[in-house]
Short mmCIF file of C-alpha atoms in Angstrom, two decimals:
data_model
loop_
_atom_site.label_atom_id
_atom_site.label_comp_id
_atom_site.label_asym_id
_atom_site.label_seq_id
_atom_site.Cartn_x
_atom_site.Cartn_y
_atom_site.Cartn_z
CA MET A 1 0.06 0.14 0.01
CA LEU A 2 0.95 3.60 -0.36
CA ASP A 3 2.53 5.94 2.40
CA LEU A 4 -0.31 7.98 3.75
CA LYS A 5 2.14 11.00 4.22
CA PHE A 6 3.12 10.67 0.68
CA VAL A 7 -0.32 10.75 -0.48
CA ARG A 8 -1.19 13.80 1.62
CA GLU A 9 1.92 15.47 0.29
CA ASN A 10 1.80 14.37 -3.38
CA PRO A 11 -1.92 13.64 -4.34
CA ASP A 12 -1.33 15.01 -7.81
CA VAL A 13 1.52 12.49 -8.32
CA VAL A 14 -0.64 9.58 -7.15
CA ARG A 15 -3.67 10.82 -9.31
CA ALA A 16 -1.26 10.97 -12.39
CA SER A 17 -0.10 7.54 -11.56
CA GLN A 18 -3.69 6.12 -11.51
CA VAL A 19 -4.30 7.82 -14.81
CA ASN A 20 -1.15 6.33 -16.18
CA ARG A 21 -2.45 2.88 -15.23
CA GLY A 22 -5.92 3.41 -16.59
CA GLU A 23 -7.28 3.32 -12.92
CA ASP A 24 -9.61 5.61 -11.14
CA PRO A 25 -7.94 8.86 -9.91
CA GLN A 26 -10.83 9.62 -7.68
CA LEU A 27 -9.80 7.03 -5.30
CA VAL A 28 -6.96 9.47 -4.31
CA ASP A 29 -9.66 12.01 -3.16
CA SER A 30 -11.64 9.20 -1.26
CA LEU A 31 -8.50 8.46 0.56
CA LEU A 32 -7.75 11.80 1.59
CA ALA A 33 -11.17 12.18 2.68
CA ALA A 34 -11.21 8.99 4.68
CA ASP A 35 -7.82 10.08 6.13
CA GLU A 36 -9.32 13.44 7.45
CA LYS A 37 -12.07 11.80 9.04
CA ARG A 38 -9.68 9.19 10.61
CA ARG A 39 -7.52 11.83 12.01
CA GLU A 40 -10.52 13.66 13.52
CA ALA A 41 -11.89 10.36 15.10
CA ILE A 42 -8.45 9.79 16.66
CA LYS A 43 -8.56 13.24 18.08
CA VAL A 44 -11.91 12.98 19.44
CA ALA A 45 -11.10 9.47 20.97
CA ASP A 46 -7.75 10.89 22.54
CA GLU A 47 -9.73 13.83 24.02
CA LEU A 48 -12.23 11.61 25.70
CA ARG A 49 -9.47 9.38 27.00
CA SER A 50 -7.79 12.19 28.64
CA GLU A 51 -11.02 13.35 30.08
CA GLN A 52 -11.59 10.03 31.26
CA LYS A 53 -8.15 9.70 32.91
CA ALA A 54 -8.49 13.18 34.82
CA PHE A 55 -12.13 12.17 35.78
CA GLY A 56 -10.71 9.01 37.46
CA LYS A 57 -8.11 11.07 39.30
CA LYS A 58 -11.00 13.39 40.49
CA ILE A 59 -13.12 10.37 41.75
CA GLY A 60 -9.98 9.00 43.61
CA GLN A 61 -9.67 12.49 45.43
CA ALA A 62 -13.40 12.95 46.18
CA ALA A 63 -14.97 12.75 49.58
CA PRO A 64 -16.88 9.32 50.08
CA GLU A 65 -20.30 11.12 49.79
CA GLU A 66 -19.40 12.63 46.30
CA ARG A 67 -18.26 9.55 44.73
CA PRO A 68 -21.58 7.85 43.88
CA ALA A 69 -22.58 10.82 41.65
CA LEU A 70 -19.16 11.05 40.24
CA LEU A 71 -19.14 7.25 39.36
CA GLU A 72 -22.48 7.73 37.57
CA GLY A 73 -20.67 10.40 35.36
CA SER A 74 -17.81 8.13 34.86
CA TYR A 75 -20.04 5.47 33.41
CA GLU A 76 -21.49 7.84 30.81
CA LEU A 77 -17.95 9.04 30.01
CA LYS A 78 -16.83 5.45 29.59
CA ALA A 79 -19.78 4.80 27.13
CA LYS A 80 -18.64 7.82 25.10
CA VAL A 81 -15.07 6.72 25.16
CA LYS A 82 -16.08 3.28 23.73
CA GLU A 83 -18.26 4.90 21.14
CA ALA A 84 -15.42 7.26 19.98
CA GLU A 85 -12.93 4.20 19.92
CA GLU A 86 -15.35 2.21 17.80
CA ALA A 87 -15.83 5.15 15.36
CA GLN A 88 -12.02 5.39 15.19
CA LYS A 89 -11.53 1.72 14.33
CA ALA A 90 -14.19 2.04 11.68
CA ALA A 91 -12.53 5.23 10.18
CA GLU A 92 -9.27 3.23 10.17
CA GLY A 93 -10.79 0.55 8.57
CA GLN A 94 -12.24 2.63 5.93
CA VAL A 95 -8.73 4.18 5.19
CA GLU A 96 -7.15 0.75 4.77
CA GLU A 97 -9.84 -0.51 2.60
CA ILE A 98 -9.12 2.45 0.14
CA GLN A 99 -5.43 2.16 0.48
CA TYR A 100 -5.68 -1.47 -0.63
CA LYS A 101 -7.39 -0.38 -3.78
CA ILE A 102 -4.64 2.18 -5.13
CA SER A 103 -1.92 0.66 -6.94
CA ASN A 104 1.69 1.48 -6.44
CA VAL A 105 2.89 4.75 -7.90
CA VAL A 106 4.39 4.37 -11.30
CA GLU A 107 7.96 5.46 -11.83
CA GLY A 108 8.84 6.22 -15.29
CA ALA A 109 6.91 3.59 -17.16
CA PRO A 110 5.11 4.69 -20.41
CA ALA A 111 1.44 5.39 -20.31
CA GLY A 112 -1.04 2.96 -21.98
CA GLY A 113 -2.10 -0.39 -22.02
CA GLU A 114 -0.69 -4.15 -22.99
CA ASP A 115 0.40 -2.93 -26.48
CA ASP A 116 2.05 0.39 -25.33
CA PHE A 117 5.29 -0.99 -24.20
CA VAL A 118 8.54 0.81 -25.42
CA VAL A 119 11.30 -1.53 -26.90
CA MET A 120 14.63 -0.69 -25.21
CA GLU A 121 16.94 -2.97 -26.95
CA HIS A 122 17.18 -6.04 -29.18
CA VAL A 123 19.80 -8.53 -28.61
CA GLY A 124 20.76 -10.99 -31.38
CA GLU A 125 19.09 -11.51 -34.81
CA PRO A 126 15.87 -13.49 -35.36
CA THR A 127 16.68 -17.07 -36.14
CA THR A 128 16.00 -17.96 -39.69
CA PHE A 129 16.01 -21.38 -41.30
CA ASP A 130 16.55 -22.82 -44.82
CA PHE A 131 13.87 -25.49 -43.92
CA GLU A 132 10.38 -25.18 -42.52
CA PRO A 133 10.85 -25.03 -38.88
CA LYS A 134 8.68 -27.01 -36.56
CA ASP A 135 7.08 -25.48 -33.38
CA HIS A 136 8.20 -26.35 -30.04
CA LEU A 137 5.31 -29.01 -29.37
CA GLU A 138 6.04 -30.81 -32.68
CA LEU A 139 9.70 -30.93 -31.73
CA GLY A 140 8.97 -31.96 -28.17
CA GLU A 141 6.69 -34.99 -29.20
CA SER A 142 8.87 -36.09 -31.95
CA LEU A 143 11.97 -35.99 -29.50
CA ASP A 144 9.98 -37.52 -26.58
CA LEU A 145 10.54 -34.24 -24.53
CA ILE A 146 6.87 -33.26 -24.00
CA ASP A 147 3.76 -35.39 -23.55
CA MET A 148 0.55 -33.14 -23.79
CA LYS A 149 -1.91 -35.82 -24.56
CA ARG A 150 -1.26 -37.80 -21.31
CA GLY A 151 -0.90 -34.51 -19.36
CA THR A 152 -4.51 -33.65 -20.76
CA LYS A 153 -5.68 -37.06 -19.84
CA VAL A 154 -4.39 -36.80 -16.16
CA GLY A 155 -4.85 -33.32 -15.42
CA GLY A 156 -7.11 -31.87 -18.04
CA ALA A 157 -6.34 -29.00 -20.61
CA ARG A 158 -2.99 -27.04 -20.45
CA PHE A 159 -1.28 -29.89 -18.31
CA TYR A 160 1.66 -31.87 -19.74
CA TYR A 161 4.56 -34.12 -18.84
CA LEU A 162 8.15 -33.31 -19.40
CA THR A 163 9.90 -36.53 -20.30
CA GLY A 164 13.43 -37.78 -20.60
CA ASP A 165 15.69 -35.23 -22.02
CA GLY A 166 12.91 -32.79 -21.66
CA ALA A 167 12.86 -32.96 -18.08
CA PHE A 168 16.73 -32.80 -18.04
CA LEU A 169 16.64 -29.62 -20.20
CA GLN A 170 14.27 -28.00 -17.57
CA LEU A 171 16.30 -29.25 -14.48
CA GLY A 172 19.51 -28.12 -16.16
CA MET A 173 18.11 -24.76 -17.01
CA MET A 174 16.98 -24.47 -13.39
CA MET A 175 20.23 -25.57 -12.17
CA LEU A 176 22.21 -23.14 -14.33
CA ALA A 177 19.93 -20.20 -12.97
CA ALA A 178 20.46 -21.31 -9.44
CA GLN A 179 24.18 -21.38 -9.77
CA LYS A 180 24.13 -17.98 -11.29
CA ALA A 181 22.08 -16.71 -8.50
CA ARG A 182 24.24 -18.13 -5.89
CA GLU A 183 27.29 -16.56 -7.61
CA ASN A 184 25.59 -13.25 -7.34
CA GLY A 185 24.96 -13.48 -3.53
CA PHE A 186 21.49 -14.97 -3.62
CA GLN A 187 20.52 -17.64 -0.98
CA LEU A 188 18.74 -20.35 -2.84
CA MET A 189 15.30 -21.28 -1.36
CA VAL A 190 12.71 -23.85 -1.95
CA PRO A 191 9.62 -22.20 -0.47
CA PRO A 192 6.15 -23.25 0.21
CA VAL A 193 3.76 -23.37 -2.60
CA LEU A 194 0.77 -22.86 -0.48
CA VAL A 195 0.38 -19.41 1.42
CA ARG A 196 -2.17 -17.76 3.74
CA PRO A 197 -4.54 -15.06 2.48
CA GLU A 198 -2.59 -12.26 4.29
CA ILE A 199 0.61 -13.21 2.54
CA MET A 200 -1.14 -13.35 -1.00
CA SER A 201 -3.07 -10.10 -0.29
CA GLY A 202 0.10 -8.48 1.12
CA THR A 203 2.06 -8.99 -2.08
CA GLY A 204 -0.74 -7.44 -4.19
CA PHE A 205 -2.08 -10.38 -5.85
CA LEU A 206 -5.69 -10.27 -4.81
CA GLY A 207 -6.76 -7.42 -6.90
CA ASP A 208 -7.89 -7.41 -10.35
CA HIS A 209 -6.11 -10.58 -11.31
CA SER A 210 -7.32 -12.64 -8.25
CA GLU A 211 -9.21 -14.98 -10.75
CA GLU A 212 -5.75 -16.02 -11.94
CA ILE A 213 -5.12 -17.91 -8.55
CA TYR A 214 -6.08 -21.12 -7.34
CA TYR A 215 -7.73 -21.06 -3.91
CA LEU A 216 -8.21 -24.04 -1.67
CA GLU A 217 -11.39 -22.98 0.33
CA ARG A 218 -11.45 -25.84 2.64
CA ASP A 219 -8.06 -24.93 3.83
CA ASP A 220 -8.20 -21.18 3.16
CA LEU A 221 -4.90 -21.30 1.39
CA TYR A 222 -3.65 -20.07 -1.95
CA LEU A 223 -1.35 -21.77 -4.61
CA VAL A 224 1.27 -19.37 -5.51
CA GLY A 225 1.83 -18.23 -9.22
CA THR A 226 5.35 -17.24 -8.45
CA SER A 227 7.78 -17.87 -5.48
CA GLU A 228 7.85 -13.97 -5.11
CA VAL A 229 4.81 -14.44 -2.80
CA ALA A 230 6.49 -16.72 -0.37
CA LEU A 231 9.56 -14.97 -0.36
CA ALA A 232 7.87 -11.52 0.15
CA GLY A 233 6.16 -13.23 3.24
CA TYR A 234 9.46 -14.73 4.61
CA HIS A 235 10.15 -11.53 6.52
CA MET A 236 6.74 -10.25 7.36
CA ASP A 237 6.32 -8.52 10.72
CA GLU A 238 10.17 -8.47 10.94
CA ILE A 239 12.97 -5.86 11.05
CA ILE A 240 15.56 -6.96 8.75
CA ASP A 241 19.30 -6.02 8.86
CA LEU A 242 20.21 -4.15 5.73
CA ASN A 243 23.28 -2.63 6.99
CA ASN A 244 25.57 -4.81 4.94
CA GLY A 245 23.51 -4.39 1.76
CA PRO A 246 20.37 -5.86 0.28
CA VAL A 247 19.13 -9.30 1.40
CA ARG A 248 18.60 -11.49 -1.79
CA TYR A 249 16.78 -14.74 -2.12
CA ALA A 250 16.21 -17.06 -5.11
CA GLY A 251 12.99 -19.26 -4.96
CA TRP A 252 12.87 -22.45 -6.92
CA SER A 253 9.31 -23.68 -6.92
CA SER A 254 6.31 -25.14 -9.00
CA CYS A 255 3.90 -22.44 -9.74
CA PHE A 256 0.18 -22.44 -10.52
CA ARG A 257 -1.97 -20.20 -12.51
CA ARG A 258 -5.72 -20.78 -13.47
CA GLU A 259 -5.39 -18.62 -16.70
CA ALA A 260 -8.76 -17.42 -16.13
CA GLY A 261 -9.85 -15.26 -19.04
CA SER A 262 -7.16 -16.83 -21.47
CA TYR A 263 -9.48 -19.41 -23.14
CA GLY A 264 -8.34 -19.83 -26.86
CA LYS A 265 -5.07 -18.19 -26.29
CA ASP A 266 -1.88 -20.07 -26.59
CA THR A 267 -3.63 -23.40 -26.17
CA ARG A 268 -1.02 -25.30 -28.12
CA GLY A 269 2.12 -26.43 -26.39
CA ILE A 270 3.60 -25.35 -23.11
CA ILE A 271 3.44 -21.30 -23.53
CA ARG A 272 0.39 -20.81 -21.20
CA VAL A 273 -0.06 -23.68 -18.81
CA HIS A 274 -1.57 -24.16 -15.25
CA GLN A 275 1.61 -25.56 -13.71
CA PHE A 276 5.23 -24.75 -14.32
CA ASP A 277 8.51 -24.60 -12.56
CA LYS A 278 10.42 -21.08 -12.04
CA LEU A 279 13.50 -19.73 -10.16
CA GLU A 280 12.62 -16.28 -8.92
CA MET A 281 14.96 -13.66 -7.70
CA PHE A 282 13.53 -11.49 -4.65
CA VAL A 283 15.45 -8.49 -3.20
CA TYR A 284 14.88 -6.71 -0.07
CA CYS A 285 16.79 -3.30 0.12
CA LYS A 286 16.76 0.31 1.27
CA PRO A 287 14.31 2.30 -0.94
CA GLU A 288 17.30 4.54 -2.26
CA GLU A 289 19.01 1.43 -3.45
CA ALA A 290 15.89 -0.07 -5.38
CA GLU A 291 16.53 1.38 -8.92
CA ALA A 292 20.03 -0.07 -8.80
CA GLN A 293 18.92 -3.42 -7.82
CA HIS A 294 16.35 -3.44 -10.54
CA GLN A 295 18.97 -2.89 -13.02
CA ALA A 296 21.25 -5.61 -11.46
CA LEU A 297 18.20 -8.06 -11.83
CA LEU A 298 17.78 -7.29 -15.44
CA LYS A 299 21.58 -7.68 -16.00
CA MET A 300 21.47 -11.12 -14.54
CA GLU A 301 18.33 -12.10 -16.73
CA ARG A 302 20.31 -10.79 -19.70
CA GLU A 303 23.29 -13.12 -18.65
CA MET A 304 20.99 -16.07 -18.45
CA LEU A 305 19.29 -15.57 -21.83
CA SER A 306 22.74 -15.14 -23.55
CA ALA A 307 23.76 -18.45 -21.77
CA VAL A 308 20.98 -20.46 -23.50
CA GLY A 309 21.57 -18.54 -26.74
CA VAL A 310 18.31 -17.13 -27.89
CA PRO A 311 17.64 -13.81 -29.56
CA TYR A 312 15.58 -11.54 -27.40
CA ARG A 313 14.47 -8.00 -26.77
CA ILE A 314 13.88 -5.88 -23.69
CA ILE A 315 10.64 -4.02 -23.22
CA ASP A 316 9.62 -1.24 -20.84
CA ILE A 317 5.99 -2.17 -19.57
CA ALA A 318 3.24 0.35 -19.94
CA GLY A 319 1.67 1.52 -16.72
CA GLY A 320 -1.88 -0.04 -17.71
CA ASP A 321 -0.15 -3.38 -17.93
CA LEU A 322 1.77 -3.26 -14.57
CA GLY A 323 0.68 -5.41 -11.59
CA ALA A 324 -0.71 -3.42 -8.79
CA SER A 325 2.58 -3.80 -6.70
CA ALA A 326 4.84 -2.78 -9.36
CA ALA A 327 6.38 0.74 -10.03
CA ARG A 328 8.15 -0.34 -13.05
CA LYS A 329 8.65 -3.44 -14.86
CA TYR A 330 10.86 -4.60 -17.68
CA ASP A 331 10.19 -7.81 -19.72
CA THR A 332 12.63 -9.94 -21.79
CA GLU A 333 11.00 -11.51 -24.76
CA ALA A 334 12.60 -14.27 -26.71
CA TRP A 335 12.10 -14.70 -30.56
CA ILE A 336 9.73 -17.66 -31.31
CA PRO A 337 10.44 -18.61 -35.10
CA THR A 338 7.18 -20.46 -35.81
CA GLN A 339 5.05 -17.45 -34.48
CA ASN A 340 7.30 -14.82 -36.15
CA THR A 341 7.19 -12.86 -32.97
CA TYR A 342 8.73 -12.33 -29.65
CA ARG A 343 7.22 -13.87 -26.39
CA GLU A 344 7.82 -13.05 -22.73
CA LEU A 345 10.44 -15.35 -21.04
CA THR A 346 11.29 -13.00 -17.95
CA SER A 347 9.96 -10.10 -15.93
CA THR A 348 11.71 -7.96 -13.38
CA SER A 349 9.63 -5.51 -11.13
CA ASN A 350 10.56 -2.62 -8.82
CA CYS A 351 7.85 -2.82 -6.16
CA THR A 352 9.45 0.09 -4.00
CA THR A 353 7.91 -0.17 -0.48
CA PHE A 354 4.30 -1.18 -1.63
CA GLN A 355 4.66 -4.79 -0.60
CA ALA A 356 6.85 -4.35 2.50
CA ARG A 357 4.42 -1.78 3.84
CA ARG A 358 1.62 -4.12 3.73
CA LEU A 359 3.64 -6.86 5.16
CA GLN A 360 5.25 -4.85 7.83
CA THR A 361 8.85 -5.79 6.75
CA ARG A 362 11.20 -2.99 8.04
CA TYR A 363 15.04 -2.24 8.63
CA ARG A 364 16.69 0.32 10.88
CA ASP A 365 18.09 3.37 9.37
CA GLU A 366 21.47 4.97 10.42
CA ASN A 367 19.75 6.48 13.44
CA GLY A 368 18.21 3.30 14.45
CA LYS A 369 14.75 4.26 13.44
CA PRO A 370 12.55 1.50 11.81
CA GLN A 371 11.76 2.25 8.04
CA VAL A 372 9.98 0.37 5.40
CA ALA A 373 12.03 -1.70 3.22
CA ALA A 374 11.79 -1.97 -0.54
CA THR A 375 11.41 -5.06 -2.53
CA LEU A 376 12.06 -6.29 -6.11
CA ASN A 377 11.57 -9.56 -8.08
CA GLY A 378 12.85 -11.01 -11.31
CA THR A 379 12.64 -14.34 -13.17
CA LEU A 380 15.86 -16.09 -13.92
CA ALA A 381 14.33 -19.38 -15.45
CA THR A 382 11.05 -20.95 -16.19
CA THR A 383 9.49 -23.86 -18.09
CA ARG A 384 8.38 -21.45 -20.94
CA TRP A 385 11.90 -21.11 -21.87
CA LEU A 386 11.95 -24.58 -23.39
CA VAL A 387 9.84 -23.20 -26.27
CA ALA A 388 12.54 -20.67 -27.31
CA ILE A 389 15.43 -23.22 -26.71
CA LEU A 390 13.76 -25.76 -28.79
CA GLU A 391 12.60 -23.68 -31.73
CA ASN A 392 15.83 -21.65 -32.01
CA ASN A 393 18.10 -24.58 -31.80
CA GLN A 394 16.32 -26.98 -34.16
CA GLN A 395 17.98 -28.51 -37.19
CA SER A 396 16.65 -29.63 -40.55
CA ASP A 397 16.89 -33.45 -39.63
CA GLY A 398 14.35 -32.68 -36.72
CA SER A 399 17.10 -32.77 -33.87
CA VAL A 400 17.78 -29.92 -31.63
CA VAL A 401 21.32 -28.59 -30.58
CA VAL A 402 21.56 -28.23 -26.66
CA PRO A 403 22.90 -24.88 -25.63
CA GLU A 404 26.58 -25.35 -24.56
CA ALA A 405 25.63 -24.12 -20.93
CA LEU A 406 23.26 -26.91 -20.43
CA ARG A 407 25.02 -29.69 -21.85
CA PRO A 408 26.62 -30.68 -18.65
CA PHE A 409 23.25 -31.11 -17.19
CA VAL A 410 21.58 -32.88 -20.10
CA GLY A 411 24.61 -35.12 -20.96
CA LYS A 412 24.50 -34.55 -24.86
CA ASP A 413 25.39 -32.06 -27.35
CA VAL A 414 22.24 -32.86 -29.56
CA ILE A 415 18.78 -34.23 -28.76
CA GLU A 416 18.01 -36.56 -31.78
CA PRO A 417 14.87 -38.16 -32.98
CA LYS A 418 14.23 -41.81 -31.82
CA LYS A 419 15.42 -44.27 -34.62
#
């Protein structure tokens, strides 16, 4: 959520951010009005509590014959205090309700929606072939790497099996990412994939896109769509030590998405599925360090994409396509030859203090005073990468060249059709 003091002092900035996102700027005015009402309620309650305290002293000093009448008055005052405290609680609840509806303030992202991103850079030339290329599913099935038919039989649409070398390709990719994360000071974590509602809400995922999330009603738990959620909750209600620099984690987990509203989109293959594996970087830092950390996460994503040798581009996501918690987000998109376009492989978001304020994750400044931390996240590898790896490295005989960085994990240089 946003800092109330920031909203009071910069209402036009927050309104402009809401407009950039295509969201309601009037929420800012509603929040300011609710905050004014809350402060007035606090003032009334404080004054009545002070009056009650003074009245209590008066009773203690009164003569015995005076006390019955004074006690009668104290009961009336007690009722007023209770009423004022209930009004304060209601006013505070109203403020929090509106706060949770306002997304993070956009920082530098272009205005517009899903199609209004800005291309920052192209890396590598789109792959071309002197033969008709196969798509990733045809390759995956002919090389015994992917089994969609049995995945559908067992789990339903958008489920699959990775088999044989397909499983090793994914494990190799994830291990390469894990090693790279550790080399860059990240602590590897295998976090829970089920989280409590306050964790999911605290990270900003229960807003407009809550239909994307699997909810286990009997247990009141959510399946995560990214280990960002569990890593953000790791230090909930804690004061962490940032004196020696940012705290970095890399979460390796299975992830789950309902893909609600995506019917008919990317139904072929493993581009848009309900379950996948992902290694997600997560950083806690001081707010003034967040922008530099964002660039560092993007640099690691670049290095990982270069290691698997696929052409890609980097885009600056428009405000209307940002998640509620992100102030700015960069995506990397790999070239997919059979689709003749680029498709998202990674994203990295600067969430500033938005998530940590909701989750009460703080650090101590140089004066020992608690301050709200900033959080960032970024993908270092995920199942979807197999789409780009297979399609860009295929050969005319139907084989696929294994990227050099993955060969130690896969155990071969080329994956060939079964004879």
